[in-house]
Tab-separated table of C-alpha atoms and ligand atoms in Angstrom:
chain	number	residue	atom	x	y	z
Q	1	MET	CA	-18.582	12.092	0.934
Q	2	ILE	CA	-15.538	13.595	0.229
Q	3	ASN	CA	-15.496	16.684	-1.837
Q	4	GLY	CA	-12.085	18.269	-1.353
Q	5	GLU	CA	-13.262	20.644	1.237
Q	6	ARG	CA	-10.118	21.103	3.616
Q	7	THR	CA	-10.044	18.934	6.973
Q	8	THR	CA	-6.713	19.989	8.114
Q	9	SER	CA	-5.281	23.093	9.562
Q	10	ARG	CA	-3.103	23.957	6.629
Q	11	PRO	CA	-1.850	22.357	3.225
Q	12	LEU	CA	1.446	20.416	4.176
Q	13	ARG	CA	4.668	21.223	2.530
Q	14	TRP	CA	5.430	18.043	0.680
Q	15	GLY	CA	8.669	16.565	-1.002
Q	16	MET	CA	9.537	13.529	-2.760
Q	17	VAL	CA	12.304	11.157	-2.780
Q	18	GLY	CA	12.058	9.137	-6.128
Q	19	GLY	CA	9.173	8.946	-8.047
Q	20	GLY	CA	10.961	10.719	-11.140
Q	21	ARG	CA	10.084	10.977	-14.804
Q	22	THR	CA	10.758	7.025	-15.397
Q	23	GLY	CA	9.727	5.798	-11.887
Q	24	GLN	CA	6.628	3.561	-12.325
Q	25	VAL	CA	4.930	4.873	-8.911
Q	26	GLY	CA	5.575	8.399	-8.956
Q	27	TYR	CA	2.344	9.765	-10.607
Q	28	LYS	CA	0.089	7.711	-8.296
Q	29	HIS	CA	1.939	9.588	-5.208
Q	30	ARG	CA	1.163	13.060	-7.046
Q	31	THR	CA	-2.542	11.838	-8.133
Q	32	GLY	CA	-3.115	10.883	-4.480
Q	33	ALA	CA	-1.290	13.886	-2.804
Q	34	LEU	CA	-2.354	16.944	-4.983
Q	35	ARG	CA	-6.053	16.257	-5.331
Q	36	ASP	CA	-7.590	17.901	-2.567
Q	37	GLY	CA	-5.083	20.703	-1.728
Q	38	THR	CA	-3.953	18.834	1.181
Q	39	TYR	CA	-0.303	18.794	0.041
Q	40	GLN	CA	1.713	21.264	-1.903
Q	41	LEU	CA	4.780	19.810	-3.792
Q	42	VAL	CA	7.699	21.994	-2.883
Q	43	ALA	CA	10.801	20.000	-3.050
Q	44	GLY	CA	12.251	16.731	-4.274
Q	45	ALA	CA	15.493	14.676	-4.893
Q	46	PHE	CA	13.272	12.829	-7.651
Q	47	ASP	CA	15.829	10.874	-9.636
Q	48	LEU	CA	19.183	9.072	-9.099
Q	49	ASP	CA	20.027	11.075	-12.384
Q	50	ALA	CA	20.127	14.389	-10.798
Q	51	ASP	CA	19.949	16.585	-13.933
Q	52	ARG	CA	17.038	14.808	-15.099
Q	53	GLY	CA	15.321	14.742	-11.741
Q	54	ARG	CA	15.849	18.672	-11.686
Q	55	ASP	CA	14.468	19.083	-15.021
Q	56	PHE	CA	11.381	16.888	-14.183
Q	57	GLY	CA	10.955	18.663	-10.866
Q	58	VAL	CA	10.885	22.024	-12.594
Q	59	ASN	CA	8.381	20.880	-14.925
Q	60	LEU	CA	6.262	19.697	-12.008
Q	61	GLY	CA	6.424	23.199	-10.743
Q	62	VAL	CA	8.793	23.080	-8.162
Q	63	ALA	CA	11.386	25.936	-7.762
Q	64	GLU	CA	14.850	24.970	-9.252
Q	65	ASP	CA	16.737	25.341	-6.080
Q	66	ARG	CA	14.580	22.799	-4.125
Q	67	CYS	CA	15.029	20.084	-7.020
Q	68	TYR	CA	17.812	18.474	-5.160
Q	69	THR	CA	20.711	15.966	-6.229
Q	70	THR	CA	20.230	13.532	-3.346
Q	71	TYR	CA	18.011	12.914	-0.401
Q	72	GLN	CA	20.861	14.097	1.838
Q	73	ASP	CA	20.925	17.445	0.080
Q	74	LEU	CA	17.192	17.425	0.387
Q	75	ILE	CA	17.200	17.100	4.159
Q	76	ALA	CA	19.946	19.693	4.549
Q	77	GLY	CA	18.316	22.303	2.281
Q	78	GLU	CA	15.045	21.995	3.645
Q	79	THR	CA	15.838	21.920	7.356
Q	80	GLY	CA	17.613	25.066	6.741
Q	81	ARG	CA	14.370	26.825	5.773
Q	82	GLU	CA	11.581	28.347	7.771
Q	83	ASP	CA	9.306	27.200	5.073
Q	84	GLY	CA	10.969	23.694	4.597
Q	85	VAL	CA	9.146	20.436	4.063
Q	86	ASP	CA	6.678	19.031	6.581
Q	87	VAL	CA	6.499	15.665	5.074
Q	88	VAL	CA	8.349	13.575	2.344
Q	89	SER	CA	7.264	10.666	0.241
Q	90	VAL	CA	9.889	7.908	-0.353
Q	91	ALA	CA	9.098	6.347	-3.776
Q	92	THR	CA	12.551	4.569	-4.586
Q	93	PRO	CA	13.566	0.863	-4.877
Q	94	ASN	CA	12.965	-1.154	-1.246
Q	95	PHE	CA	16.547	-1.387	-0.258
Q	96	THR	CA	16.458	2.292	0.035
Q	97	HIS	CA	13.546	2.797	2.443
Q	98	PHE	CA	15.044	2.258	5.583
Q	99	GLU	CA	18.223	4.414	5.395
Q	100	ILE	CA	16.040	7.293	3.907
Q	101	THR	CA	13.235	7.131	6.322
Q	102	LYS	CA	15.486	7.231	9.219
Q	103	ALA	CA	17.242	10.171	8.009
Q	104	LEU	CA	14.020	11.924	7.213
Q	105	LEU	CA	12.770	11.159	10.764
Q	106	ASN	CA	15.889	12.375	12.334
Q	107	ALA	CA	15.608	15.460	10.576
Q	108	GLY	CA	12.181	16.043	12.276
Q	109	ILE	CA	10.313	15.152	8.655
Q	110	HIS	CA	7.014	13.137	8.575
Q	111	VAL	CA	7.433	10.036	6.110
Q	112	ILE	CA	5.157	8.390	3.630
Q	113	CYS	CA	7.102	5.253	2.473
Q	114	GLU	CA	6.508	2.648	-0.159
Q	115	LYS	CA	5.762	-0.893	0.382
Q	116	PRO	CA	7.224	-3.259	1.253
Q	117	LEU	CA	8.281	-0.831	4.040
Q	118	PHE	CA	11.418	-2.335	4.827
Q	119	PHE	CA	13.498	-5.715	4.702
Q	120	THR	CA	13.007	-6.877	8.407
Q	121	VAL	CA	10.479	-6.350	11.269
Q	122	ALA	CA	13.518	-5.701	13.582
Q	123	GLU	CA	13.991	-2.470	11.329
Q	124	CYS	CA	10.085	-1.776	11.269
Q	125	GLU	CA	10.496	-1.770	15.089
Q	126	GLU	CA	13.546	0.558	15.023
Q	127	VAL	CA	11.924	3.153	12.967
Q	128	ALA	CA	8.503	2.822	14.957
Q	129	ALA	CA	10.302	3.692	17.998
Q	130	LEU	CA	12.189	6.456	16.318
Q	131	ALA	CA	9.125	8.099	14.914
Q	132	ALA	CA	7.548	7.648	18.342
Q	133	GLU	CA	10.306	9.520	20.064
Q	134	LYS	CA	10.321	12.209	17.501
Q	135	GLY	CA	6.585	12.677	17.557
Q	136	LEU	CA	6.277	12.016	13.877
Q	137	ILE	CA	4.156	10.098	11.625
Q	138	VAL	CA	5.018	7.105	9.196
Q	139	GLY	CA	2.393	6.493	6.523
Q	140	VAL	CA	2.546	3.544	3.939
Q	141	THR	CA	1.067	3.626	0.624
Q	142	TYR	CA	-0.974	0.524	0.243
Q	143	GLY	CA	-2.898	2.703	-2.370
Q	144	PHE	CA	-5.713	0.232	-3.181
Q	145	THR	CA	-7.245	0.236	0.249
Q	146	GLY	CA	-8.746	3.679	0.031
Q	147	HIS	CA	-11.342	2.597	-2.186
Q	148	PRO	CA	-15.074	2.890	-0.904
Q	149	LEU	CA	-16.061	-0.537	-1.751
Q	150	VAL	CA	-13.039	-1.875	0.409
Q	151	HIS	CA	-14.632	-0.051	3.413
Q	152	GLN	CA	-17.862	-1.674	2.456
Q	153	MET	CA	-16.446	-5.106	2.824
Q	154	ALA	CA	-14.948	-4.136	6.134
Q	155	ALA	CA	-18.168	-2.699	7.272
Q	156	MET	CA	-20.373	-5.921	6.265
Q	157	VAL	CA	-17.964	-7.980	7.910
Q	158	ALA	CA	-18.086	-6.113	11.242
Q	159	LYS	CA	-21.780	-6.038	11.236
Q	160	GLY	CA	-22.173	-9.807	10.611
Q	161	MET	CA	-23.701	-9.761	7.205
Q	162	LEU	CA	-21.413	-12.517	6.161
Q	163	GLY	CA	-21.817	-14.515	9.204
Q	164	ASP	CA	-18.589	-16.306	10.453
Q	165	ILE	CA	-15.790	-15.834	8.111
Q	166	ARG	CA	-14.718	-19.363	6.950
Q	167	ILE	CA	-12.705	-18.680	3.458
Q	168	VAL	CA	-10.326	-15.958	2.312
Q	169	ASP	CA	-9.373	-16.177	-1.293
Q	170	MET	CA	-6.867	-13.572	-2.759
Q	171	GLN	CA	-5.040	-13.289	-5.900
Q	172	TYR	CA	-2.869	-10.657	-7.494
Q	173	THR	CA	-1.285	-11.873	-10.762
Q	174	HIS	CA	-0.141	-10.627	-14.309
Q	175	GLY	CA	2.179	-11.856	-16.674
Q	176	PHE	CA	4.585	-8.888	-17.366
Q	177	ASN	CA	7.534	-11.126	-16.299
Q	178	ALA	CA	6.641	-14.311	-18.046
Q	179	GLY	CA	9.674	-13.627	-20.351
Q	180	ASP	CA	12.995	-13.812	-19.154
Q	181	ASP	CA	14.143	-10.075	-20.043
Q	182	ASP	CA	15.206	-8.529	-16.751
Q	183	SER	CA	17.079	-5.635	-18.191
Q	184	ALA	CA	14.315	-2.805	-17.479
Q	185	ASP	CA	15.714	-0.821	-14.238
Q	186	ALA	CA	12.433	-1.518	-12.460
Q	187	VAL	CA	12.679	-5.276	-13.029
Q	188	LYS	CA	16.656	-5.394	-12.391
Q	189	TRP	CA	16.064	-4.087	-8.784
Q	190	ARG	CA	12.896	-6.189	-8.175
Q	191	THR	CA	14.655	-9.587	-9.123
Q	192	ASN	CA	17.969	-8.853	-7.144
Q	193	PRO	CA	17.679	-9.801	-3.366
Q	194	ALA	CA	20.168	-7.089	-2.542
Q	195	THR	CA	17.830	-4.394	-3.923
Q	196	ALA	CA	14.425	-5.950	-3.175
Q	197	GLY	CA	14.781	-7.777	-0.069
Q	198	ALA	CA	14.013	-11.380	0.398
Q	199	THR	CA	10.879	-11.679	-1.970
Q	200	PHE	CA	9.999	-10.580	-5.397
Q	201	VAL	CA	6.361	-10.840	-5.982
Q	202	LEU	CA	5.333	-11.603	-2.477
Q	203	GLY	CA	6.678	-7.978	-1.485
Q	204	ASP	CA	5.919	-6.588	-4.735
Q	205	ILE	CA	2.243	-7.417	-4.948
Q	206	GLY	CA	1.450	-9.741	-2.165
Q	207	THR	CA	1.673	-7.565	0.573
Q	208	HIS	CA	-1.278	-5.335	-1.096
Q	209	LEU	CA	-3.382	-8.494	-0.647
Q	210	TYR	CA	-2.378	-8.885	2.829
Q	211	TYR	CA	-3.033	-5.490	4.053
Q	212	LEU	CA	-6.455	-5.267	2.074
Q	213	SER	CA	-7.464	-8.404	4.114
Q	214	GLU	CA	-6.158	-6.974	7.264
Q	215	VAL	CA	-8.570	-4.151	6.625
Q	216	VAL	CA	-11.407	-6.120	5.966
Q	217	LEU	CA	-10.771	-8.854	8.401
Q	218	PRO	CA	-9.068	-6.900	11.408
Q	219	HIS	CA	-10.703	-9.462	13.988
Q	220	MET	CA	-8.656	-12.503	12.459
Q	221	GLN	CA	-4.976	-13.440	12.940
Q	222	ILE	CA	-2.898	-15.839	11.248
Q	223	GLU	CA	-1.894	-18.897	13.204
Q	224	LYS	CA	0.060	-20.736	10.681
Q	225	LEU	CA	1.174	-20.437	7.032
Q	226	LEU	CA	2.664	-22.595	4.304
Q	227	CYS	CA	4.124	-20.670	1.363
Q	228	ASP	CA	5.541	-22.292	-1.933
Q	229	ARG	CA	7.619	-20.261	-3.984
Q	230	LYS	CA	9.346	-20.763	-7.467
Q	231	ALA	CA	11.068	-18.730	-9.908
Q	232	PHE	CA	9.966	-19.973	-13.238
Q	233	ILE	CA	12.981	-17.856	-14.683
Q	234	PRO	CA	15.798	-19.541	-12.951
Q	235	SER	CA	18.036	-16.353	-13.009
Q	236	ARG	CA	15.410	-14.712	-10.354
Q	237	ALA	CA	16.156	-17.585	-7.818
Q	238	PRO	CA	16.507	-17.416	-4.839
Q	239	LEU	CA	13.546	-14.567	-5.491
Q	240	GLU	CA	9.999	-15.790	-6.785
Q	241	ASP	CA	8.168	-14.978	-9.512
Q	242	HIS	CA	5.322	-17.035	-8.351
Q	243	ALA	CA	4.012	-18.202	-4.955
Q	244	THR	CA	0.901	-19.809	-3.205
Q	245	VAL	CA	0.565	-19.430	0.497
Q	246	LEU	CA	-2.075	-21.257	2.442
Q	247	MET	CA	-3.060	-19.657	5.746
Q	248	HIS	CA	-4.913	-21.107	9.006
Q	249	TYR	CA	-6.662	-18.183	11.047
Q	250	ASP	CA	-7.418	-18.173	14.572
Q	251	ASN	CA	-11.145	-18.284	14.063
Q	252	GLY	CA	-10.817	-21.435	12.006
Q	253	ALA	CA	-10.905	-19.711	8.801
Q	254	ARG	CA	-8.838	-20.912	5.896
Q	255	GLY	CA	-6.755	-18.649	3.458
Q	256	ARG	CA	-5.479	-19.135	0.286
Q	257	LEU	CA	-3.387	-16.595	-1.656
Q	258	TRP	CA	-1.757	-16.557	-5.138
Q	259	VAL	CA	0.820	-14.123	-6.285
Q	260	SER	CA	2.380	-14.208	-9.785
Q	261	SER	CA	4.256	-12.145	-12.207
Q	262	VAL	CA	4.276	-14.876	-14.954
Q	263	ASN	CA	0.651	-15.525	-15.342
Q	264	ALA	CA	1.091	-15.140	-19.137
Q	265	GLY	CA	-1.488	-13.096	-20.776
Q	266	ASN	CA	-3.450	-12.285	-17.372
Q	267	MET	CA	-4.547	-8.635	-16.525
Q	268	GLY	CA	-6.730	-9.489	-13.953
Q	269	SER	CA	-4.556	-7.759	-11.036
Q	270	GLN	CA	-6.324	-8.185	-7.790
Q	271	ARG	CA	-9.131	-10.129	-6.848
Q	272	TYR	CA	-10.648	-10.724	-3.304
Q	273	ARG	CA	-13.428	-13.142	-2.232
Q	274	PHE	CA	-14.523	-13.366	1.779
Q	275	VAL	CA	-16.654	-16.481	2.290
Q	276	GLY	CA	-18.849	-16.401	5.663
Q	277	SER	CA	-21.128	-18.860	6.865
Q	278	LYS	CA	-24.322	-16.955	5.425
Q	279	ALA	CA	-22.947	-14.917	2.585
Q	280	SER	CA	-19.959	-14.143	0.511
Q	281	ILE	CA	-18.494	-11.000	-1.060
Q	282	GLU	CA	-16.169	-10.407	-4.118
Q	283	TRP	CA	-14.212	-7.523	-5.200
Q	284	SER	CA	-11.711	-6.913	-7.965
Q	285	ASP	CA	-9.918	-3.803	-8.936
Q	286	SER	CA	-10.324	-4.802	-12.483
Q	287	HIS	CA	-14.183	-3.637	-11.802
Q	288	PRO	CA	-13.462	-1.547	-8.727
Q	289	ASP	CA	-17.218	-0.020	-9.123
Q	290	GLN	CA	-18.795	-3.157	-8.111
Q	291	LEU	CA	-19.157	-5.419	-5.215
Q	292	ILE	CA	-20.508	-9.058	-5.718
Q	293	TYR	CA	-22.748	-9.912	-2.805
Q	294	GLN	CA	-23.927	-13.508	-2.507
Q	295	VAL	CA	-26.385	-14.581	0.266
Q	296	GLN	CA	-27.087	-18.353	0.140
Q	297	GLY	CA	-30.402	-19.253	-1.284
Q	298	GLU	CA	-30.849	-15.775	-2.746
Q	299	PRO	CA	-30.111	-14.362	-6.247
Q	300	GLU	CA	-26.740	-12.787	-6.509
Q	301	ARG	CA	-26.582	-8.949	-6.120
Q	302	ILE	CA	-24.080	-6.454	-7.311
Q	303	MET	CA	-23.957	-3.289	-5.317
Q	304	HIS	CA	-22.368	-0.259	-6.962
Q	305	HIS	CA	-20.223	2.341	-5.140
Q	306	GLY	CA	-21.808	5.450	-3.957
Q	307	MET	CA	-25.441	3.999	-3.714
Q	308	PRO	CA	-27.525	4.875	-0.695
Q	309	TYR	CA	-27.913	1.155	0.215
Q	310	LEU	CA	-24.432	0.989	1.079
Q	311	GLU	CA	-23.007	1.215	4.597
Q	312	ALA	CA	-22.125	4.737	6.196
Q	313	GLU	CA	-18.429	3.636	6.389
Q	314	SER	CA	-18.317	3.055	2.590
Q	315	LEU	CA	-20.369	6.356	1.677
Q	316	ALA	CA	-18.413	8.439	3.842
Q	317	VAL	CA	-15.259	7.863	1.761
Q	318	ASP	CA	-16.866	7.888	-1.548
Q	319	ARG	CA	-15.470	10.670	-3.886
Q	320	MET	CA	-17.239	10.485	-7.328
Q	321	GLY	CA	-20.853	9.266	-6.310
Q	322	ALA	CA	-22.834	6.772	-8.078
Q	323	LEU	CA	-22.900	6.231	-12.067
Q	324	HIS	CA	-19.453	7.871	-12.160
Q	325	THR	CA	-16.253	5.602	-11.988
Q	326	GLU	CA	-14.563	5.415	-8.717
Q	327	GLY	CA	-10.904	3.987	-9.093
Q	328	LEU	CA	-7.421	3.645	-8.100
Q	329	GLY	CA	-6.661	7.366	-8.265
Q	330	ASP	CA	-9.782	8.057	-5.951
Q	331	SER	CA	-8.273	5.444	-3.481
Q	332	TRP	CA	-4.743	6.864	-3.526
Q	333	SER	CA	-6.276	10.364	-2.656
Q	334	ASN	CA	-7.965	8.833	0.411
Q	335	ILE	CA	-5.079	7.367	1.628
Q	336	TYR	CA	-3.031	10.423	1.172
Q	337	LEU	CA	-5.792	12.584	2.877
Q	338	TRP	CA	-5.948	9.990	5.763
Q	339	ILE	CA	-2.185	10.319	6.229
Q	340	ALA	CA	-2.360	14.132	6.166
Q	341	GLN	CA	-5.015	14.095	8.936
Q	342	ALA	CA	-2.766	11.970	11.006
Q	343	ILE	CA	0.090	14.378	10.367
Q	344	ASP	CA	-2.227	17.058	11.178
Q	345	ALA	CA	-3.442	15.485	14.409
Q	346	LYS	CA	-0.029	14.571	15.518
Q	347	THR	CA	1.148	18.268	15.031
Q	348	ARG	CA	-1.832	19.453	17.068
Q	349	GLY	CA	-1.137	16.881	19.725
Q	350	ASP	CA	-4.508	15.302	19.156
Q	351	GLU	CA	-3.647	11.776	20.573
Q	352	ASP	CA	-7.490	11.050	20.909
Q	353	PHE	CA	-8.187	11.554	17.137
Q	354	LEU	CA	-4.975	9.363	16.339
Q	355	LYS	CA	-6.404	6.395	18.286
Q	356	THR	CA	-9.365	5.776	16.289
Q	357	HIS	CA	-8.225	7.114	12.972
Q	358	HIS	CA	-7.887	4.859	10.150
Q	359	TYR	CA	-4.719	5.117	7.930
Q	360	PRO	CA	-2.129	2.770	6.690
Q	361	GLY	CA	0.787	3.576	9.127
Q	362	ILE	CA	3.903	2.110	10.648
Q	363	LYS	CA	1.953	-0.904	12.167
Q	364	ALA	CA	0.601	-1.823	8.817
Q	365	GLY	CA	3.994	-1.646	7.225
Q	366	THR	CA	5.426	-3.788	9.893
Q	367	GLU	CA	2.691	-6.461	9.661
Q	368	GLY	CA	3.363	-6.503	5.887
Q	369	VAL	CA	7.050	-7.227	6.555
Q	370	ARG	CA	6.207	-9.799	9.261
Q	371	TRP	CA	3.982	-11.808	6.721
Q	372	LEU	CA	6.729	-11.763	4.135
Q	373	GLU	CA	9.228	-13.080	6.923
Q	374	ASN	CA	6.824	-15.954	7.682
Q	375	CYS	CA	6.273	-16.536	3.996
Q	376	VAL	CA	10.149	-16.604	3.515
Q	377	ARG	CA	10.710	-19.015	6.600
Q	378	SER	CA	8.099	-21.400	5.408
Q	379	ALA	CA	9.215	-21.502	1.492
Q	380	ASP	CA	12.923	-22.090	2.699
Q	381	ALA	CA	11.909	-24.793	4.885
Q	382	GLY	CA	10.552	-26.635	1.871
Q	383	ALA	CA	7.095	-25.013	1.892
Q	384	ALA	CA	6.587	-26.398	5.452
Q	385	TRP	CA	3.731	-25.136	7.564
Q	386	VAL	CA	5.236	-22.647	10.081
Q	387	ALA	CA	3.717	-21.179	13.169
Q	388	TYR	CA	3.057	-17.366	12.567
Q	389	GLU	CA	5.541	-15.360	14.513
B	401	NAI	P1	11.378	2.679	-10.360
B	401	NAI	O1	12.508	1.668	-10.627
B	401	NAI	O2	10.277	2.512	-11.542
B	401	NAI	O3	11.450	4.055	-10.111
B	401	NAI	C1	12.167	4.421	-9.051
B	401	NAI	C2	12.425	5.811	-9.050
B	401	NAI	O4	13.365	6.276	-7.883
B	401	NAI	C3	13.337	6.393	-10.355
B	401	NAI	O5	12.634	7.706	-10.543
B	401	NAI	C4	14.710	6.603	-9.664
B	401	NAI	O6	15.531	7.446	-10.425
B	401	NAI	C5	14.509	7.014	-8.274
B	401	NAI	N1	15.680	6.746	-7.236
B	401	NAI	C6	16.105	5.456	-6.953
B	401	NAI	N2	17.006	5.580	-6.053
B	401	NAI	C7	16.695	6.898	-5.575
B	401	NAI	C8	17.466	7.622	-4.640
B	401	NAI	N3	18.447	7.019	-3.745
B	401	NAI	N4	17.185	9.123	-4.354
B	401	NAI	C9	16.404	9.501	-5.446
B	401	NAI	N5	15.807	8.869	-6.330
B	401	NAI	C10	16.056	7.505	-6.533
B	401	NAI	O7	10.460	1.983	-9.202
B	401	NAI	P2	9.156	2.010	-8.921
B	401	NAI	O8	8.280	0.724	-9.450
B	401	NAI	O9	8.456	3.204	-9.101
B	401	NAI	O10	9.011	1.514	-7.154
B	401	NAI	C11	9.316	2.416	-6.305
B	401	NAI	C12	8.875	1.953	-5.040
B	401	NAI	O11	7.444	1.671	-5.159
B	401	NAI	C13	9.153	0.298	-4.549
B	401	NAI	O12	9.484	0.295	-3.293
B	401	NAI	C14	7.910	-0.499	-5.064
B	401	NAI	O13	7.731	-1.732	-4.177
B	401	NAI	C15	7.030	0.592	-4.772
B	401	NAI	N6	5.743	0.421	-5.642
B	401	NAI	C16	4.438	0.763	-4.987
B	401	NAI	C17	3.186	0.422	-5.555
B	401	NAI	C18	2.112	0.682	-4.804
B	401	NAI	O14	0.916	0.454	-5.638
B	401	NAI	N7	2.114	1.305	-3.794
B	401	NAI	C19	3.175	0.301	-7.091
B	401	NAI	C20	4.714	0.327	-8.022
B	401	NAI	C21	5.647	0.344	-7.092
């Protein structure tokens, strides 16, 4: 169980680029990072609007002279101080991730970056090489995958409790873009290929599904996929507001994934069903406390987080204990803690720890971008089956 006790050498001096007052995801980062005293927020270039960013930073408790106008100023200011930041989170629109991450790494600063990590696998590989050369960590905030029931699912699959995995069924949908008003800042950049990259919903929400499936099914690789995508609001084309992806895995399993932001009226968010030869499991972040476990020929079971009947891997990362809600904020806290432990190990030169330590890092970010590249290749070929590259 995680109880806030320190597991790293010292609190990390932490900064943020983006995630300002009007940013959608910034508070999730602060919720994750500031929970256990593992990080201290000491600097930021929080906002494109520098005055608003400074005012916001001061209200968060950051010293005014460490609320910077741009990320370049942040790097210049922080590298000039003895107590400069150890790590910076990048919570800005997609097209800025690559440039900001590279600049931070070149300045010797660890990075925690939003998904989708970059636009291309080639960019991911360049940054992986740079981080390795500098001895720095890149974490990626796939925030849902810290939940203890995700790790329960992974443990059940690893221990053979489902048998051989046959079917993977995943959905992340909402209806917030069912209308054609794309004027809000956060929608405007998401629906423009120059700022979002080659995808809208596939990258925005599909990468969460894909990474969670990698955590639960690390032994399975996609062999080929078919992606059919469409912009129901034509002005969003060539980006999609809806997509379905079929996947064939190397163990013979079949996968089906649906992402959409035009699923009018739907607030279901994410749903996962993993079907094996003996049993199935199903989890949704609408009811994150519960995992449905169905063994063929037996009554359905609903497993609750934090209960002693769960696997040790799940109980080890539980925070609230059974009876009390464990949700997205707790999951983000685990992700931030695991990345802090990776940074701490890297700083101590403990490569053995890093060999087995689980956290979403550069590889997870890269595989998300690789999956997107394959989806786009298939969709652009007229929803054709393509070999996974
Ligand atoms: P947003 O448009 O709501 O907010 C972006 C923030 O970054 C704003 O505060 C803006 O002023 C600031 N900003 C933009 N460019 C900047 C720059 N060059 N320097 C400093 N600040 C800058 O965007 P949102 O929805 O918060 O998304 C940001 C990133 O987070 C995206 O990559 C998105 O895909 C990802 N995201 C991830 C989620 C997750 O669950 N992991 C959830 C939502 C978004």
